[in-house]
Coordinates of C-alpha atoms and ligand atoms in Angstrom, one line a residue:
M537 CA 45.1 101.1 80.6
L538 CA 42.9 102.3 83.4
K539 CA 44.4 102.0 86.8
S540 CA 41.9 103.7 89.1
L541 CA 38.6 105.5 89.0
K542 CA 36.9 107.6 91.7
L543 CA 33.4 109.0 91.2
T544 CA 31.8 111.5 93.6
N545 CA 28.2 112.6 93.4
V546 CA 27.6 111.1 90.0
G547 CA 25.6 108.0 89.0
P548 CA 23.7 105.8 91.4
A549 CA 26.4 105.7 94.2
P550 CA 27.3 108.8 96.2
K551 CA 30.9 107.7 96.1
L552 CA 32.5 105.0 94.1
E553 CA 36.1 104.0 94.0
L554 CA 37.9 101.1 92.2
N555 CA 41.5 100.1 91.6
L556 CA 41.5 98.2 88.4
A557 CA 43.6 95.2 87.5
D558 CA 45.9 95.1 84.5
R559 CA 44.2 92.2 82.7
L560 CA 40.7 91.0 83.7
N561 CA 38.1 93.1 85.7
L562 CA 34.8 91.5 86.3
L563 CA 31.8 93.6 87.4
T564 CA 28.7 92.2 89.0
G565 CA 25.6 93.7 90.6
D566 CA 21.9 93.7 90.5
N567 CA 19.8 95.5 87.7
G568 CA 20.1 99.2 87.8
L569 CA 23.1 99.5 90.2
G570 CA 25.3 101.2 87.6
K571 CA 27.4 98.5 85.8
S572 CA 26.6 100.0 82.3
F573 CA 26.9 103.5 83.7
L574 CA 30.4 102.7 85.0
L575 CA 31.5 101.3 81.6
D576 CA 30.2 104.5 80.0
V577 CA 32.3 106.5 82.4
V578 CA 35.3 104.3 81.7
W579 CA 34.8 104.9 78.0
W580 CA 34.6 108.6 78.6
V581 CA 37.7 108.6 80.8
L582 CA 39.7 106.8 78.1
T583 CA 38.3 108.8 75.1
R584 CA 36.8 112.0 76.6
K585 CA 33.6 111.6 74.6
W586 CA 30.2 110.2 75.7
P587 CA 29.0 107.5 73.4
H588 CA 25.6 109.1 72.9
D589 CA 27.1 112.4 71.9
L590 CA 28.8 110.7 69.0
N591 CA 25.7 108.8 67.8
D592 CA 22.3 109.8 68.9
N593 CA 20.8 106.6 67.6
L594 CA 22.1 105.0 70.7
T595 CA 19.6 104.4 73.5
S596 CA 22.3 104.5 76.2
G597 CA 25.7 106.2 76.9
Y598 CA 24.3 109.6 77.8
P599 CA 26.7 112.1 79.5
A600 CA 27.0 111.5 83.2
R601 CA 25.1 114.0 85.3
P602 CA 25.7 114.9 89.0
A603 CA 23.3 113.2 91.4
D604 CA 22.9 116.4 93.4
P605 CA 23.6 119.5 91.2
K606 CA 24.2 121.6 94.4
S607 CA 27.2 119.6 95.5
K608 CA 30.6 119.1 93.8
A609 CA 30.6 116.2 91.3
S610 CA 33.9 114.8 90.2
I611 CA 35.4 112.0 88.1
A612 CA 39.0 111.3 89.0
F613 CA 41.2 108.7 87.6
D614 CA 44.8 107.4 87.0
L615 CA 45.8 105.7 83.8
T616 CA 48.8 104.5 82.0
T617 CA 49.0 105.6 78.4
A618 CA 50.1 103.4 75.5
K619 CA 53.5 104.9 75.9
A620 CA 53.6 103.8 79.5
T621 CA 53.2 107.3 80.9
S622 CA 51.2 107.7 84.1
V623 CA 48.4 110.2 84.1
S624 CA 46.3 111.5 87.0
Y625 CA 43.3 113.6 86.2
E626 CA 40.3 115.1 87.8
S627 CA 37.3 116.5 86.1
T628 CA 34.5 118.3 87.8
Y629 CA 31.0 119.1 86.6
S630 CA 30.3 122.7 85.7
N631 CA 26.6 123.4 86.1
H632 CA 27.1 126.7 84.3
D633 CA 28.6 124.9 81.2
Q634 CA 26.6 121.7 81.7
A635 CA 29.8 119.8 81.0
W636 CA 32.7 118.1 82.6
V637 CA 35.7 120.4 82.8
G638 CA 39.3 119.8 83.7
R639 CA 42.9 120.6 82.7
P640 CA 42.9 121.8 79.1
G641 CA 45.2 120.5 76.4
R642 CA 45.6 117.3 74.4
P643 CA 44.4 114.3 76.4
W644 CA 46.3 111.0 76.4
N645 CA 46.5 108.0 74.2
P646 CA 45.2 104.9 76.0
G647 CA 45.7 102.5 73.1
L648 CA 42.9 101.0 71.1
V649 CA 39.6 101.0 73.0
V650 CA 36.7 98.8 72.0
Y651 CA 33.4 99.0 73.9
A652 CA 30.8 96.3 73.3
H653 CA 27.4 97.7 74.4
A654 CA 24.8 95.4 75.8
D655 CA 22.4 95.9 72.9
G656 CA 24.9 94.8 70.2
G657 CA 26.3 98.3 69.4
F658 CA 30.0 99.1 69.6
S659 CA 32.2 102.1 70.3
V660 CA 35.7 102.2 69.0
W661 CA 38.5 104.7 69.7
D662 CA 41.5 104.3 67.5
P663 CA 44.8 106.0 68.5
A664 CA 45.8 106.4 64.9
R665 CA 42.5 107.9 63.7
N666 CA 40.8 109.5 66.7
Y667 CA 43.8 111.0 68.6
W668 CA 44.4 114.7 68.2
K669 CA 47.3 115.4 65.9
K670 CA 50.2 117.8 66.8
K671 CA 51.8 120.0 64.3
G672 CA 54.7 122.4 65.2
G673 CA 53.8 122.2 68.9
M674 CA 50.1 123.0 68.1
D675 CA 47.1 120.7 68.8
I676 CA 45.1 120.0 65.7
Q677 CA 41.7 118.9 66.8
E678 CA 40.2 117.9 63.5
S679 CA 40.2 114.1 63.9
L680 CA 37.0 112.2 64.4
P681 CA 36.5 111.9 68.1
G682 CA 35.6 108.2 67.9
Y683 CA 33.4 105.7 66.2
V684 CA 30.1 104.8 67.8
F685 CA 28.0 102.1 66.2
S686 CA 24.3 101.4 66.9
P687 CA 23.5 97.7 66.3
K688 CA 22.3 98.6 62.8
N689 CA 25.5 100.5 62.0
V690 CA 27.5 97.4 62.9
W691 CA 25.7 95.5 60.1
D692 CA 24.9 98.2 57.6
G693 CA 27.7 100.7 58.0
L694 CA 28.5 104.0 59.7
D695 CA 28.6 107.5 58.3
A696 CA 30.2 110.5 60.0
E697 CA 30.4 114.3 59.3
I698 CA 33.9 115.1 58.3
G699 CA 34.7 118.6 57.1
G700 CA 31.0 119.3 56.6
K701 CA 30.5 116.3 54.4
T702 CA 28.8 113.0 55.2
T703 CA 31.5 110.4 54.8
R704 CA 31.2 106.6 55.0
V705 CA 33.7 105.6 57.7
C706 CA 32.8 101.9 58.0
N707 CA 31.1 99.7 55.3
G708 CA 29.5 97.5 57.9
L709 CA 29.7 93.8 58.6
L710 CA 27.6 92.6 55.6
A711 CA 29.5 94.6 52.9
D712 CA 33.0 94.1 54.4
W713 CA 32.7 90.4 55.2
A714 CA 31.3 89.7 51.7
A715 CA 34.2 91.7 50.2
W716 CA 36.7 89.8 52.3
I717 CA 35.2 86.5 51.2
R718 CA 35.2 87.6 47.5
E719 CA 38.9 88.6 47.8
R720 CA 39.7 85.2 49.2
G721 CA 42.6 87.0 51.0
D722 CA 44.1 87.2 54.4
T723 CA 41.2 89.1 56.1
A724 CA 38.6 86.5 55.3
A725 CA 40.9 83.9 56.8
R726 CA 41.5 86.0 59.9
M727 CA 37.8 86.5 60.3
E728 CA 37.4 82.8 60.4
K729 CA 40.2 82.5 62.9
V730 CA 38.7 85.1 65.2
L731 CA 35.3 83.3 64.9
A732 CA 37.0 80.0 65.7
R733 CA 38.6 81.6 68.7
L734 CA 35.2 82.9 69.9
A735 CA 33.3 79.6 69.4
P736 CA 33.0 77.1 72.2
T737 CA 35.8 74.4 71.9
G738 CA 35.3 72.1 69.0
E739 CA 32.4 74.0 67.6
A740 CA 34.1 76.4 65.2
F741 CA 31.9 78.2 62.7
E742 CA 32.1 76.9 59.2
V743 CA 31.7 79.9 56.8
G744 CA 29.6 79.1 53.8
P745 CA 29.3 80.8 50.3
L746 CA 27.8 84.2 49.6
V747 CA 24.0 83.9 49.2
R748 CA 21.1 86.1 48.2
L749 CA 18.1 86.7 50.5
S750 CA 15.6 87.2 47.8
V751 CA 15.3 88.1 44.1
N752 CA 14.9 91.7 44.8
D753 CA 17.8 92.1 47.2
A754 CA 21.0 92.5 45.3
R755 CA 23.3 92.1 48.3
D756 CA 25.6 89.1 48.6
I757 CA 25.2 87.9 52.1
P758 CA 27.8 85.8 54.0
S759 CA 26.5 82.5 55.2
I760 CA 27.4 79.9 57.8
H761 CA 26.9 76.2 57.8
M762 CA 24.8 74.8 60.6
P763 CA 24.7 71.1 61.5
Y764 CA 21.2 70.9 60.1
A765 CA 21.4 73.3 57.2
D766 CA 24.0 74.5 54.7
A767 CA 24.6 78.2 53.9
V768 CA 22.3 79.9 56.4
P769 CA 22.4 83.6 55.5
I770 CA 24.1 85.5 58.4
L771 CA 21.0 87.7 58.7
H772 CA 18.9 84.6 59.5
A773 CA 21.4 83.3 62.0
A774 CA 20.5 83.1 65.7
S775 CA 21.0 86.0 68.1
G776 CA 24.0 84.3 69.8
V777 CA 25.7 83.7 66.5
R778 CA 25.0 87.2 65.3
R779 CA 26.3 88.6 68.6
V780 CA 29.6 86.7 68.2
V781 CA 29.9 87.5 64.5
G782 CA 29.4 91.2 65.3
L783 CA 32.0 91.0 67.9
A784 CA 34.5 89.3 65.6
Y785 CA 33.9 91.8 62.9
M786 CA 34.2 94.8 65.1
L787 CA 37.5 93.6 66.6
L788 CA 38.9 92.8 63.2
W789 CA 37.6 96.0 61.6
S790 CA 39.0 98.2 64.5
W791 CA 42.4 96.4 64.3
N792 CA 42.7 96.3 60.5
E793 CA 41.8 100.0 60.2
H794 CA 44.2 100.9 63.0
V795 CA 47.0 99.0 61.3
R796 CA 46.3 100.7 57.9
A797 CA 46.1 104.1 59.5
S798 CA 49.3 103.5 61.4
E799 CA 51.1 102.6 58.1
L800 CA 49.9 105.8 56.5
L801 CA 51.1 107.7 59.5
A802 CA 54.4 105.8 59.4
Q803 CA 54.0 104.7 63.0
Q804 CA 53.9 101.4 64.9
P805 CA 50.5 99.9 65.7
T806 CA 49.6 100.1 69.4
T807 CA 50.1 97.1 71.6
T808 CA 47.5 98.1 74.2
V809 CA 43.9 97.2 73.8
V810 CA 41.2 98.1 76.3
L811 CA 38.1 96.1 75.9
L812 CA 34.9 97.1 77.7
F813 CA 32.2 94.5 77.6
D814 CA 28.6 95.0 78.8
E815 CA 26.8 91.7 79.6
L816 CA 29.4 89.4 78.2
E817 CA 26.9 86.5 78.2
S818 CA 24.2 88.3 76.2
H819 CA 22.4 85.9 73.9
L820 CA 24.8 83.0 74.6
H821 CA 23.9 79.5 75.5
P822 CA 25.5 78.2 78.7
R823 CA 28.0 76.1 76.7
W824 CA 29.2 79.3 75.1
Q825 CA 29.0 81.4 78.3
R826 CA 31.6 79.0 79.8
T827 CA 34.2 79.8 77.1
I828 CA 33.6 83.4 76.1
L829 CA 35.7 84.9 78.9
R830 CA 38.8 82.8 78.1
S831 CA 38.3 83.5 74.4
M832 CA 38.2 87.3 75.0
L833 CA 41.4 87.1 77.1
H834 CA 43.2 85.3 74.2
I835 CA 41.7 87.3 71.3
A836 CA 44.6 89.7 71.3
E837 CA 46.8 86.8 70.0
E838 CA 44.7 86.8 66.8
L839 CA 45.2 90.5 66.4
H840 CA 48.9 91.2 67.2
S841 CA 51.5 88.9 68.7
K842 CA 52.4 91.6 71.3
A843 CA 49.0 93.1 72.0
E844 CA 47.9 93.1 75.6
I845 CA 44.3 93.4 76.6
Q846 CA 42.7 95.0 79.6
L847 CA 39.2 93.6 79.8
I848 CA 36.5 95.2 81.9
A849 CA 33.4 93.1 81.7
A850 CA 30.0 93.4 83.3
T851 CA 28.0 90.2 83.8
H852 CA 24.8 88.7 85.2
S853 CA 26.0 85.1 84.5
P854 CA 27.1 82.6 87.2
L855 CA 28.6 80.6 84.4
I856 CA 30.9 83.5 83.4
L857 CA 32.1 83.7 87.0
A858 CA 32.6 79.9 87.2
S859 CA 34.5 80.0 83.9
A860 CA 36.9 82.6 85.4
E861 CA 38.0 80.1 88.1
P862 CA 40.7 78.3 86.0
V863 CA 42.0 81.6 84.6
F864 CA 41.7 84.1 87.5
D865 CA 45.0 85.4 88.7
A866 CA 44.8 87.7 91.7
N867 CA 48.0 89.5 90.6
R868 CA 46.4 90.7 87.4
D869 CA 42.7 90.2 87.7
A870 CA 40.0 91.7 89.9
W871 CA 36.3 91.3 90.7
F872 CA 34.1 94.2 91.7
D873 CA 30.6 93.8 93.0
I874 CA 27.9 96.5 93.3
D875 CA 25.3 96.1 96.0
L876 CA 22.5 98.0 97.5
E877 CA 23.1 98.5 101.3
R878 CA 20.6 100.5 103.4
K879 CA 19.3 102.1 100.2
K880 CA 22.9 103.1 99.2
V881 CA 24.7 101.8 96.2
V882 CA 28.2 100.6 97.2
L883 CA 30.9 99.0 95.1
R884 CA 33.3 96.5 96.7
S885 CA 36.4 94.7 95.5
R886 CA 35.7 91.1 96.3
Q887 CA 38.2 88.3 96.8
F888 CA 37.8 85.8 94.0
V889 CA 37.6 82.2 95.3
S890 CA 36.7 79.1 93.3
R891 CA 33.3 77.7 94.2
G892 CA 33.1 74.5 92.2
E893 CA 29.5 73.9 91.1
V894 CA 28.0 76.9 89.3
S895 CA 25.0 77.0 91.5
N896 CA 27.3 78.1 94.4
W897 CA 27.9 81.3 92.4
L898 CA 24.2 82.1 92.6
T899 CA 24.3 82.1 96.4
S900 CA 27.6 84.0 96.5
D901 CA 28.2 87.8 96.9
A902 CA 28.0 88.1 93.1
F903 CA 24.3 87.3 92.9
D904 CA 23.1 87.2 96.5
L905 CA 20.4 84.6 96.1
S906 CA 19.5 82.8 99.3
Q907 CA 19.1 79.6 97.3
A908 CA 19.8 78.3 93.8
R909 CA 16.2 77.1 93.5
S910 CA 12.9 78.5 92.2
K911 CA 11.5 81.3 94.3
E912 CA 8.6 79.0 95.2
A913 CA 10.9 76.3 96.4
E914 CA 13.0 78.8 98.3
D915 CA 9.9 80.2 100.1
A916 CA 8.7 76.6 100.9
I917 CA 12.1 75.6 102.3
E918 CA 12.2 78.8 104.4
Q919 CA 8.8 77.9 105.8
A920 CA 10.0 74.3 106.5
L921 CA 13.2 75.6 108.1
A922 CA 11.2 77.9 110.5
V923 CA 9.3 74.7 111.6
L924 CA 12.5 72.9 112.1
R925 CA 13.9 75.7 114.3
D926 CA 10.7 75.8 116.4
P927 CA 11.1 73.5 119.4
N928 CA 7.4 72.8 119.7
P929 CA 5.7 73.3 116.3
T930 CA 2.0 72.4 116.0
R931 CA 1.0 69.5 113.9
R932 CA -0.8 71.9 111.6
A933 CA 2.5 73.9 111.1
V934 CA 4.4 70.8 110.1
E935 CA 1.6 69.7 107.7
D936 CA 1.5 73.2 106.1
A937 CA 5.2 73.2 105.6
D938 CA 5.1 69.7 104.2
A939 CA 2.3 70.7 101.8
G940 CA 4.2 73.9 100.9
L941 CA 7.2 71.8 99.8
R942 CA 5.0 69.6 97.6
N943 CA 3.1 72.5 96.1
A944 CA 6.5 74.1 95.2
C945 CA 7.2 70.9 93.2
L946 CA 10.5 70.3 95.0
P947 CA 11.8 67.3 93.1
D948 CA 12.5 64.0 94.8
I949 CA 16.2 64.4 94.2
D950 CA 16.4 67.6 96.1
P951 CA 18.8 67.2 99.1
F952 CA 16.4 69.0 101.4
W953 CA 14.1 66.0 101.4
V954 CA 16.7 64.0 103.3
R955 CA 16.5 66.3 106.3
W956 CA 12.8 67.1 106.0
G957 CA 11.7 63.5 105.3
H958 CA 13.4 62.3 108.5
Y959 CA 11.8 65.1 110.5
V960 CA 8.3 64.5 109.1
E961 CA 8.6 60.8 109.9
T962 CA 9.1 61.6 113.6
K963 CA 6.5 64.3 113.7
L964 CA 3.8 62.8 111.5
P965 CA 4.5 59.1 111.9
K966 CA 1.2 58.0 110.4
K967 CA 2.4 59.1 107.0
N968 CA 5.0 56.4 107.1
Q969 CA 7.6 58.3 105.1
S970 CA 11.2 57.1 104.8
A971 CA 14.0 59.4 105.8
N972 CA 15.9 59.5 102.6
Q973 CA 13.1 59.4 100.2
A974 CA 10.8 62.1 99.1
P975 CA 7.3 61.5 100.6
A976 CA 5.0 59.8 98.2
P977 CA 1.7 61.7 98.2
A978 CA 0.8 63.3 94.9
R979 CA 2.1 66.8 94.3
K980 CA -0.1 69.7 93.3
K981 CA -0.8 69.6 89.6
K982 CA 0.9 72.2 87.6
G983 CA -1.3 74.6 85.7
P984 CA -3.9 77.2 86.7
S985 CA -5.6 76.5 90.0
K986 CA -9.3 76.1 90.0
Ligands
ATP347 N1 24.1 109.6 82.4 C1 23.9 109.3 83.6 N2 24.1 110.2 84.6 C2 23.9 109.9 85.9 N3 23.5 108.8 86.3 C3 23.2 107.8 85.5 C4 23.4 108.0 84.0 N4 23.0 106.9 83.4 C5 22.6 106.0 84.3 N5 22.7 106.6 85.6 C6 22.4 105.9 86.9 O1 22.6 104.5 86.7 C7 21.4 103.8 86.9 C8 21.2 102.8 85.9 O2 22.3 102.0 86.0 P1 22.8 101.0 84.9 O3 22.0 101.0 83.7 O4 24.2 101.2 84.7 O5 22.6 99.6 85.6 P2 23.1 98.2 85.4 O6 23.9 97.8 86.6 O7 23.9 98.2 84.1 O8 21.8 97.4 85.3 P3 21.4 96.1 84.3 O9 22.0 95.0 85.0 O10 19.9 96.1 84.3 O11 22.0 96.4 82.9 C9 20.3 104.8 86.9 O12 19.3 104.5 87.7 C10 21.0 106.1 87.3 O13 21.0 106.2 88.7
MG348 MG1 23.5 97.4 82.3

């Protein structure tokens, strides 16, 4: 479990420091301010490998580079291992080696780490399979360093070089899920349970029979029932469904393989799971966005009765933030927000307060919008507000602002009309508009202007 992280001269911010919470850590910030980068660094801190170094089909997850090669760059962190030992570590960048260097020796065991990338790929680090072994006091470094799946690997399987041989280390969702369904065993039932846990309340997936895509394709493809069609092959399913099925599969695969490997090693499975999630809302309908966070916090219960999850999730979704309101507990959860201030990227720990309507999140520190309206409506309202603030506006200025609001198609139900309608009535009495009703004249027609 990661406790704290401090970056100096690496990534978009000159300095970045955060003290993580034990359970939920939400990460917000504009495009390009370093949310995904930060998750890559967290993955590296926990596993000591950069995702791209383990799978060059990835389009992200490259090793972190110092912003200024002439100054010292460091990544320092504190974590608690799966055996509850505290570790403090600092790594500095060696220009000479073009690598991050630090105290040598066997690193730590942070528990099971699953990283859901924004594009549908996953990285998995399994303490039973990826941790260095010890034999007679010696470190044996022959284990695979981790499993990094491109989106295609998740579905079709992953190979790795082991002892100079290409070895299939994961069969992939299509083959494994089909095999589980054929076996009619416990794993197929658990896959359905995990899917049910991830689905919005009352909308559990109904898994269908194995189907073929075409006469020439010999694969048996799992299917799901949709309200309008039976047995939709999972390869034809919508992006949101595939995102969630991929997540359910990767969680189950990681956990099953970890339990099997632990049995072979005659050791107990871990009870610590660190889950890194980039763009939690990706591809999900708002109804789903409202439930995915709670589902993720409870998913551990489907894996192991004692498993505890530390979730670090980046999001662009006001619905995800709103959905955190009933579950957020300041003693074990935290919210970090990255901003651009005077051309500098800064990360702040924000106090999480409930905001009620989801649109209030859009105008909060999380998303920094001035208004939860269209850009055109926002500009028109700003123009109207400037007129309202002016003690002696010209008639022309009032008319222009009024026309601006109409051209922006501000709807009759918008509360701004109450204030503006009353004002316009006093300033432009000839128009005979009522105070609490949107003025009647026709709006600008939508479509290309002539
Ligand atoms: N390997 C790296 N080494 C150093 N800096 C990096 C590295 N990868 C990304 N960055 C920095 O991070 C920035 C990109 O940030 P990132 O992709 O994490 O943004 P984001 O907040 O996830 O944006 P979005 O919301 O669009 O996904 C780059 O402009 C660069 O400054
Ligand atoms: Mg990103």
